[in-house]
Short mmCIF file of C-alpha atoms in Angstrom, two decimals:
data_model
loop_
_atom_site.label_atom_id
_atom_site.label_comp_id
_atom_site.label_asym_id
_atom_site.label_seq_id
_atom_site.Cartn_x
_atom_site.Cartn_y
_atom_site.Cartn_z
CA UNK A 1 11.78 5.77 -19.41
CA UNK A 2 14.45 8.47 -20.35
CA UNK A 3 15.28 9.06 -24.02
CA UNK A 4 18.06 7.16 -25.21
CA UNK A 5 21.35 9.50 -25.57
CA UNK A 6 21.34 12.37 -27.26
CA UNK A 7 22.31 11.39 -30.76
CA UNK A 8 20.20 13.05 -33.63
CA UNK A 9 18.51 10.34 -35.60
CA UNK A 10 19.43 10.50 -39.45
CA UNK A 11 16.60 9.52 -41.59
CA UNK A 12 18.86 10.34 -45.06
CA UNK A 13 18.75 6.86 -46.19
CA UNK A 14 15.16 6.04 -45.33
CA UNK A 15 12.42 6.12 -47.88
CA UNK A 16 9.84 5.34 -45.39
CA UNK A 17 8.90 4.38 -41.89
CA UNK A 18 5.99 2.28 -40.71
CA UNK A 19 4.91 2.08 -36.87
CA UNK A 20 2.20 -0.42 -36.35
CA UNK A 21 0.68 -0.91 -33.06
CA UNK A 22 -1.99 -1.50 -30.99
CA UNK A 23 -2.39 0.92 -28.05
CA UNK A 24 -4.82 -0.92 -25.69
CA UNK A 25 -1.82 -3.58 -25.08
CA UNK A 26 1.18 -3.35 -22.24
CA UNK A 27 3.74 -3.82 -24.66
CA UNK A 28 3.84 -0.95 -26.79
CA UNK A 29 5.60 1.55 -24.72
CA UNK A 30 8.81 0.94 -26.53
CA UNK A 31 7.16 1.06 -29.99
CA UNK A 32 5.29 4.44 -28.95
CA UNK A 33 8.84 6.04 -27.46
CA UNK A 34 10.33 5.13 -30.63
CA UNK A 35 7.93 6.42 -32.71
CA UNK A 36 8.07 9.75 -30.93
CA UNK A 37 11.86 9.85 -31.32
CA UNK A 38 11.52 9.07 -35.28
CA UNK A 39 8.51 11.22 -36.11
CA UNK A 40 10.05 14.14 -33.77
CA UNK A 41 11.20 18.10 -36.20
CA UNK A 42 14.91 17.53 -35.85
CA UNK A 43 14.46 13.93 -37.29
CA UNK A 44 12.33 14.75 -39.85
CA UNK A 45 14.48 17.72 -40.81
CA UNK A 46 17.15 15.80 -41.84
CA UNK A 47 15.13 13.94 -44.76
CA UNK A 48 11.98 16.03 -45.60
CA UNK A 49 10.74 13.29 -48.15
CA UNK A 50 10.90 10.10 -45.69
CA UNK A 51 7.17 9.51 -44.97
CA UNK A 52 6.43 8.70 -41.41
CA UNK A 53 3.04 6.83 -40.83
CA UNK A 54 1.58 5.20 -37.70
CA UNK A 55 -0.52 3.00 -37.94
CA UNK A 56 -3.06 2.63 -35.00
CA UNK A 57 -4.89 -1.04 -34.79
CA UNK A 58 -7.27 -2.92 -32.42
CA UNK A 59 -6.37 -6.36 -33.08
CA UNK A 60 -4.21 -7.48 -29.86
CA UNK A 61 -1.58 -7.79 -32.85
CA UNK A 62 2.44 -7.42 -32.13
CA UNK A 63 4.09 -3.47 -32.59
CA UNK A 64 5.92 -3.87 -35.98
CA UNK A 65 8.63 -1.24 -36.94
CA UNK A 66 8.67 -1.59 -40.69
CA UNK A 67 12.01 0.69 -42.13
CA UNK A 68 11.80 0.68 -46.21
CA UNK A 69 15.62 2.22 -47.30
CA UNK A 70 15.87 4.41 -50.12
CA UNK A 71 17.96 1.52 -52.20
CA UNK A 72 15.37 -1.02 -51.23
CA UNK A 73 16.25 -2.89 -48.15
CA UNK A 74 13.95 -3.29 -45.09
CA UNK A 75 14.14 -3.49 -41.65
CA UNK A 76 11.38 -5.06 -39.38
CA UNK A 77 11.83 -4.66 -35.98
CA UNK A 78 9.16 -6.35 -33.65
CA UNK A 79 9.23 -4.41 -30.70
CA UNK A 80 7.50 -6.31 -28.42
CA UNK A 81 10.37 -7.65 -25.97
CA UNK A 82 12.67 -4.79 -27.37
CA UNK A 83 14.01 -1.64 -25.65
CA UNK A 84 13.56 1.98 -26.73
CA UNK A 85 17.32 2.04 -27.16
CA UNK A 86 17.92 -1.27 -28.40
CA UNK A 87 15.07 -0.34 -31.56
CA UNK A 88 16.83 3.24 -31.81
CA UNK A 89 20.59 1.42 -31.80
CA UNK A 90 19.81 -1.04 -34.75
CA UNK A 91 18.20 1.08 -36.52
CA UNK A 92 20.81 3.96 -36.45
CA UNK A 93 23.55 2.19 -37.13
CA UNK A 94 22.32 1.08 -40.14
CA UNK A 95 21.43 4.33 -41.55
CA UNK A 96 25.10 5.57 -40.59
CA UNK A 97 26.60 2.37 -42.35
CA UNK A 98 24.08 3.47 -45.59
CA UNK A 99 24.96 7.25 -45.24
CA UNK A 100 28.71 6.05 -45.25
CA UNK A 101 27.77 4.09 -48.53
CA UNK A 102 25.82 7.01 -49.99
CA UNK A 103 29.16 9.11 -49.65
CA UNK A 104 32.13 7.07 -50.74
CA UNK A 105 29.91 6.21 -53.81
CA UNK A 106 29.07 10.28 -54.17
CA UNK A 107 33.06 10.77 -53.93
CA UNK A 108 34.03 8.57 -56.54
CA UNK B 1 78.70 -27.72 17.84
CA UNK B 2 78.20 -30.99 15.83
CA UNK B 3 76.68 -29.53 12.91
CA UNK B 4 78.82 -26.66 12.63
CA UNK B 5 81.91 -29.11 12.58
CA UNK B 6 80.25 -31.65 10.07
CA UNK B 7 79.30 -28.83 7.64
CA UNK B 8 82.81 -27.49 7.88
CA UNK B 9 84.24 -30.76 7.12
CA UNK B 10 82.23 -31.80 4.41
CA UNK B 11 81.69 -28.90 2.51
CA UNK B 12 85.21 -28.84 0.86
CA UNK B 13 84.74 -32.94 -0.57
CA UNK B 14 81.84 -31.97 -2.04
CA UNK B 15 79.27 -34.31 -0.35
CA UNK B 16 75.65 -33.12 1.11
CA UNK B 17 75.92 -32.60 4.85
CA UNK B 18 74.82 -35.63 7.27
CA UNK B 19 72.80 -33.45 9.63
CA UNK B 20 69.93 -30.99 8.26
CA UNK B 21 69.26 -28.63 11.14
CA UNK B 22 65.12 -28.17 11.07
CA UNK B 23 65.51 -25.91 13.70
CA UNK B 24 66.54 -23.08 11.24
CA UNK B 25 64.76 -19.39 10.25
CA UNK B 26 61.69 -17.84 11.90
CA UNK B 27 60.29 -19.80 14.46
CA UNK B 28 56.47 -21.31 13.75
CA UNK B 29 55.20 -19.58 17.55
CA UNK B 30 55.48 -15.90 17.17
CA UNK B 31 54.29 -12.76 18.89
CA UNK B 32 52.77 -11.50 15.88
CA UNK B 33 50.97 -12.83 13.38
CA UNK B 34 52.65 -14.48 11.01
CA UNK B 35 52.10 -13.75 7.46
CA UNK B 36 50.65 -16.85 5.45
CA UNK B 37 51.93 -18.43 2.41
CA UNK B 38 49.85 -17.33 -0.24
CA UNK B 39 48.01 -20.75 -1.29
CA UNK B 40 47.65 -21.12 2.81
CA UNK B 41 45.64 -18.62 2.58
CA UNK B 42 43.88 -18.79 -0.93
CA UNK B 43 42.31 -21.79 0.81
CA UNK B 44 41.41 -20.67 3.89
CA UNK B 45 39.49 -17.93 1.93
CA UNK B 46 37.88 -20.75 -0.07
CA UNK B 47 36.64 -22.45 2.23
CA UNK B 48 35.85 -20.06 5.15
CA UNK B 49 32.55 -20.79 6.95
CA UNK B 50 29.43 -18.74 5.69
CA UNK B 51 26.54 -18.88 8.49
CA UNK B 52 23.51 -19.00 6.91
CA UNK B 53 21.03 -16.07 7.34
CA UNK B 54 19.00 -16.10 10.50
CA UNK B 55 15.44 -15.42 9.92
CA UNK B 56 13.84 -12.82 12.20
CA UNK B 57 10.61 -13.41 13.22
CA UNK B 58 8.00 -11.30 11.93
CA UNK B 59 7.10 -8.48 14.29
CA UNK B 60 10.09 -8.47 15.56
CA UNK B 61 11.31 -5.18 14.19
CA UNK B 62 8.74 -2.43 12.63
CA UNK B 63 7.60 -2.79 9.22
CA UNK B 64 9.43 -0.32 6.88
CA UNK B 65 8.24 2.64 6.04
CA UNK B 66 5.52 2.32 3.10
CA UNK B 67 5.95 5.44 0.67
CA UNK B 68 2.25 6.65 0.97
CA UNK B 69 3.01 9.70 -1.16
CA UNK B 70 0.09 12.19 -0.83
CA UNK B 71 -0.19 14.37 -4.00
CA UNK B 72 1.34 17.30 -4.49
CA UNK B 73 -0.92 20.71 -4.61
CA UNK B 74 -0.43 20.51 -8.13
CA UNK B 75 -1.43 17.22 -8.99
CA UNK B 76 -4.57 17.72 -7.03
CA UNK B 77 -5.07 20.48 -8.88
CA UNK B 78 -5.08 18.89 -11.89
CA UNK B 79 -7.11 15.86 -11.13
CA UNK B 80 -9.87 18.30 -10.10
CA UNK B 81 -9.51 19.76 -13.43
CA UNK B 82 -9.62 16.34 -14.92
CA UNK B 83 -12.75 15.21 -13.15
CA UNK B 84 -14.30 18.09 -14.34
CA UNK B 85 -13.37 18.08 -17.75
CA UNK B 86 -14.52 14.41 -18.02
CA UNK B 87 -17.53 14.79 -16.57
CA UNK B 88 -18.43 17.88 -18.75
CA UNK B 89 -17.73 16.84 -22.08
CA UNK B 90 -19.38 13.87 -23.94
CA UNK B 91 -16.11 12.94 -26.03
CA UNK B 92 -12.84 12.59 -24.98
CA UNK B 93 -10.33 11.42 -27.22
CA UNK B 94 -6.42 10.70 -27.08
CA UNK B 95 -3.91 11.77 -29.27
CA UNK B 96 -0.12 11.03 -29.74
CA UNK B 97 1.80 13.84 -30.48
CA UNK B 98 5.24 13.07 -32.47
CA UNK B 99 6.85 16.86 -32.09
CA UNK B 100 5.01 18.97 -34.14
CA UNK B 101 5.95 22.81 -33.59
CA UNK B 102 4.04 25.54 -31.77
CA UNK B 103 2.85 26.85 -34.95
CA UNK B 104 1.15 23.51 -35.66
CA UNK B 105 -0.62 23.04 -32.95
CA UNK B 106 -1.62 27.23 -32.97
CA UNK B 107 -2.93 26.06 -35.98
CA UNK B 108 -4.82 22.82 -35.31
CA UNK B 109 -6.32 24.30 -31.95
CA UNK B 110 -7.77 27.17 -34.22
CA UNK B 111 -9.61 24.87 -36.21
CA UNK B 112 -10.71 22.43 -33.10
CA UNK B 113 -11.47 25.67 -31.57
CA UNK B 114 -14.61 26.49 -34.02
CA UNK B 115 -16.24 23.46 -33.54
CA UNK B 116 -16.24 23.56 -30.11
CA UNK B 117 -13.65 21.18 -29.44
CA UNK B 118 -10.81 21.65 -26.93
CA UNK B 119 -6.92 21.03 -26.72
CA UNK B 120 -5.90 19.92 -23.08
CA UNK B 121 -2.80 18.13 -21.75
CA UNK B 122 -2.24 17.09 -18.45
CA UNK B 123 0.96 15.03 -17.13
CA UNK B 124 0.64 11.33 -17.98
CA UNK B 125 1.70 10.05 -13.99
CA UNK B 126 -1.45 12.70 -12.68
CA UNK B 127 -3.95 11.15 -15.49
CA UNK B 128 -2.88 7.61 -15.13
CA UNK B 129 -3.21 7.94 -10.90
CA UNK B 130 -6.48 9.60 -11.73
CA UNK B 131 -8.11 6.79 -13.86
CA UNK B 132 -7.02 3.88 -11.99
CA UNK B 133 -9.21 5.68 -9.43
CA UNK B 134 -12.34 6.34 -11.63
CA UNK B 135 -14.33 4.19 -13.97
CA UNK B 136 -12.47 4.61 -17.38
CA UNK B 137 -9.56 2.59 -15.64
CA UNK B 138 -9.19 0.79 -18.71
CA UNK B 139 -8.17 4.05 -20.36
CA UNK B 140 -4.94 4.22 -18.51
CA UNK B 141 -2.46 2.44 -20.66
CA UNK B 142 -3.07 4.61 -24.10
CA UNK B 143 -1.47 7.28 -21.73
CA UNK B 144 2.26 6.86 -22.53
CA UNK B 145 4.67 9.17 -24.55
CA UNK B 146 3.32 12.65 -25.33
CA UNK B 147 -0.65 12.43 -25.34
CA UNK B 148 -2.77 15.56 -26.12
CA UNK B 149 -6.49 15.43 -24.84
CA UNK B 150 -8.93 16.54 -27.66
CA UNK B 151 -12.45 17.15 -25.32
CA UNK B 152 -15.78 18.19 -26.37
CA UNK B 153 -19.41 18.56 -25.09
CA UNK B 154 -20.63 17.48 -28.25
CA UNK B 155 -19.60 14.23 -30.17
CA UNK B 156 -18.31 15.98 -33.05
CA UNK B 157 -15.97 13.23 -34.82
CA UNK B 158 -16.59 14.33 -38.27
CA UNK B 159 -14.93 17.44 -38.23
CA UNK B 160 -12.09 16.11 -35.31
CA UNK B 161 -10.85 13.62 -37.58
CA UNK B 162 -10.80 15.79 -40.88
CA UNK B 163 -8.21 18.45 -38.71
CA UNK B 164 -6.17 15.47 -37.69
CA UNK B 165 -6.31 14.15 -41.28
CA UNK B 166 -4.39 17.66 -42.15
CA UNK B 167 -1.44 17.25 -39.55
CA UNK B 168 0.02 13.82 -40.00
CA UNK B 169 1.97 13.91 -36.77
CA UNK B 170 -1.05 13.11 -34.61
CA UNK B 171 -2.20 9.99 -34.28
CA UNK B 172 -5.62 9.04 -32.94
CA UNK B 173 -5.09 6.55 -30.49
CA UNK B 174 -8.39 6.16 -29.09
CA UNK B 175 -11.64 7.98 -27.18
CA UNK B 176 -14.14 8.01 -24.92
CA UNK B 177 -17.92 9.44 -26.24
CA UNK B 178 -20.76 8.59 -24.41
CA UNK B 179 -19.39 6.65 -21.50
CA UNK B 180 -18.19 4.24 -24.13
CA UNK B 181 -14.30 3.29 -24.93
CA UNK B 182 -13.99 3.57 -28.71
CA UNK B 183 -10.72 2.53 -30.74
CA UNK B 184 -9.44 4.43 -33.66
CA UNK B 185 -11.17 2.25 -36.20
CA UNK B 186 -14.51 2.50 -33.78
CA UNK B 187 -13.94 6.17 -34.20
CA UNK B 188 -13.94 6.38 -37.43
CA UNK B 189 -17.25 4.08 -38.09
CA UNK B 190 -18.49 6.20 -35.21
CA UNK B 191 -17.97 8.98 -37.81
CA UNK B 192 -20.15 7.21 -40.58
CA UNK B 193 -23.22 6.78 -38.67
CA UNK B 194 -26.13 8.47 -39.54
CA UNK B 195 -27.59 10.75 -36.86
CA UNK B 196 -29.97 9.55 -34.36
CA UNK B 197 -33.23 10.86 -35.95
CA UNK B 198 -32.60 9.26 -39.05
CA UNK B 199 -31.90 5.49 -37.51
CA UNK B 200 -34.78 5.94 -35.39
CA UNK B 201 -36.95 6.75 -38.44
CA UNK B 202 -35.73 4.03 -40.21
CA UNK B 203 -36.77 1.48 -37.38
CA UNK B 204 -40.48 3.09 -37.13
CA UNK B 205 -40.88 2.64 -40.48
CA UNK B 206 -39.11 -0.95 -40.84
CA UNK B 207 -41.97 -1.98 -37.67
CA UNK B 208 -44.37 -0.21 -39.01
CA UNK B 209 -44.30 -1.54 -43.18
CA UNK B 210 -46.12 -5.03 -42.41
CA UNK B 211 -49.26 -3.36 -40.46
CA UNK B 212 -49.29 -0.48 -42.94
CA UNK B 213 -49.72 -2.92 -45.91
CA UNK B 214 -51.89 -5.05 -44.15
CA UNK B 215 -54.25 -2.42 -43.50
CA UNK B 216 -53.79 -0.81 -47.22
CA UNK B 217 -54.84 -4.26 -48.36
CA UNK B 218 -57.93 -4.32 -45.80
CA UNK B 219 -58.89 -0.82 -47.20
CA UNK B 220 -58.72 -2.15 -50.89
CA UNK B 221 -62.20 -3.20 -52.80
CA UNK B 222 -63.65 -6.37 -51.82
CA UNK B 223 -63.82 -7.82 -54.81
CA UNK B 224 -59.65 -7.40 -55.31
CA UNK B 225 -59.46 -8.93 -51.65
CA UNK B 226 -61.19 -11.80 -52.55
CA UNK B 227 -59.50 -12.63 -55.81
CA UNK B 228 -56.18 -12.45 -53.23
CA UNK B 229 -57.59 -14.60 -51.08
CA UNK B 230 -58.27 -17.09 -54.02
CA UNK B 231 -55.03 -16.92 -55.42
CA UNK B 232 -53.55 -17.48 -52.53
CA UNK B 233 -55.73 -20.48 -51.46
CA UNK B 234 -54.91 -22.36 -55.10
CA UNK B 235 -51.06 -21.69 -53.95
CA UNK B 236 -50.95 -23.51 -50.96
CA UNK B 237 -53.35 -25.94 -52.66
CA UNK B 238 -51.10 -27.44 -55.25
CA UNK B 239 -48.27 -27.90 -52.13
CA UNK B 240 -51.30 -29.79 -50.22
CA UNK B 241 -52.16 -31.95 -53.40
CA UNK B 242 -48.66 -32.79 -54.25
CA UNK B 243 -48.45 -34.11 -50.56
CA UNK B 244 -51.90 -35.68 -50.64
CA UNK B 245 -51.06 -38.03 -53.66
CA UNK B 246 -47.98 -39.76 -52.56
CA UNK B 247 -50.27 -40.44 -49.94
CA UNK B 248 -52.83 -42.06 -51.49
CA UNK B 249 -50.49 -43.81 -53.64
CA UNK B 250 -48.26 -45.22 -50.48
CA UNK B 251 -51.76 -46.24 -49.25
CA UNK B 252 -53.35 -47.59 -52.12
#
């Protein structure tokens, strides 16, 4: 599976990212891409302090996407019937709608 | 003639004319086709008659070609290389790579490098055709996304996971020491067991306790064995007299 488009994933809002999977099961290749696309330089360039941890399990358990944001929401996205670009799409355009957020409140 | 004199007449008083000529405009049988009115033919479009497929009968027509891709020079190649790399080393263990530089991974081969261990990568289609073939089929789906091969002659886990400990953008997804398919968690319990000496000297010595204090005990003055023997003989007594009385007493 290609990459989803070429938009740079901004990780300025996120405190933390959480990729929990299992990779002896089918339905991880979303979680995996997605992982790869979060945890790649230019992404992590953008925010140096957003942690990015996989965690690797053997439990025939679901792939979990756990987002923490830096003002304290969370987003859990359970990627096993999701799409690279589907994960990537949520997930992006609530960072832009928190980046937006960030600056109209750092204008005022 | 009679229409045209009736329509003449009656036009100026005003009243509708007595004969309506049908025989009037374009004629219904034409040379050419005539053009449809629009519903006319919004419902023969609607309802036009679809034959249902006809089914040919197998072997009728040759089968299709089947893509029986032989591999590229390259790929062979490479699963040469692979066969050889897992047959050669004794662990073999997968990791994801989330884009770490080339200066990372300079780094992290450098230190892999003095204990022996190597950094290989092969394309994930060659490796996957490759293992459905051989025995570690079940292998196959922890290649996906950008995988790194970490191989080794010796199982040396200790030291592997302390350099991946250092770069957090590997992940351990899983290995292969010994002929045996190990998770990340089996890895690292893998990692905390002792060495094989030192298990089998504990099992020697866990067989070999009882005889050793049996014979320590035979070896011992006679005089100490038989006050063990008595002591032991007035413990099993009182159990044998407690069971002997309710006896007596359920028979007396």
């Amino acid at each position: 599976m290609a990459a989803p488009g070429k938009a740079t994933v901004l990780l300025k809002a996120v405190k933390k990212i959480t990729v929990q999977f299992c990779p002896f099961e089918s339905n991880v290749r979303s979680t995996r891409e997605f992982l790869a696309l979060v945890g790649s330089e230019k992404a992590r360039s953008t925010n140096m302090n957003c942690e990015v941890m996989p965690v690797v399990k053997h439990d025939k358990s679901e792939p979990v996407v756990d987002v923490t944001y830096v003002d304290g929401e969370r987003l859990v996205m359970k990627g096993a019937k999701l799409t690279c670009s589907e994960m990537l799409g949520a997930f992006q355009s609530r960072c832009k709608d928190k980046d937006q957020q960030a600056k109209a409140g750092a204008k005022k | 003639m009679a229409a045209t004199l009736c329509t003449k007449l009656l036009r100026n008083q005003g009243w509708a004319p007595l004969i309506q000529s049908v025989r009037h405009g374009s004629k219904a049988v034409t040379r050419h086709r005539k053009p449809l009115h629009i519903i006319k033919q919004k419902l023969l479009a609607v309802t036009q008659y679809i034959p249902p497929p006809r089914v040919v009968p197998p072997g009728a027509y040759p089968a299709e070609n089947k893509c029986v891709q032989e591999d590229a020079g390259l790929s062979l190649i490479l699963k040469k290389d692979l066969k050889k790399v897992f047959e050669e080393s004794k662990m073999v263990a997968v990791v994801q790579k989330n884009g770490s530089n080339a200066e990372d991974m300079m780094i992290l081969k450098h230190r892999l490098c003095k204990h022996g261990i190597k950094v290989k990568f092969f394309p994930n289609q060659v490796t996957r055709s490759f293992l459905s073939d051989s025995v570690y089929c079940n292998m196959a789906p922890l290649f996906i996304g950008p995988t790194v091969l970490f191989v080794s002659k010796e199982p040396k886990v200790k030291e592997m996971l302390s350099a991946l400990r250092a770069s957090p953008q590997m992940t351990l997804l899983g290995a292969c020491i010994d002929n045996t398919l190990l998770s990340a968690q089996g890895v690292v319990s893998y990692s905390k067991l002792p060495s094989v000496t030192v298990v089998q000297g504990e099992l020697v010595s866990g067989l070999t306790m009882l005889t050793s204090r049996t014979a320590s005990m035979l070896q011992h003055h006679p005089a100490r064995l038989s006050a063990l023997l008595r002591q032991y003989v007035k413990q099993q007594s009182p159990d044998d007299g407690a069971e002997a009385a309710p006896k007596a007493e359920a028979a007396t």
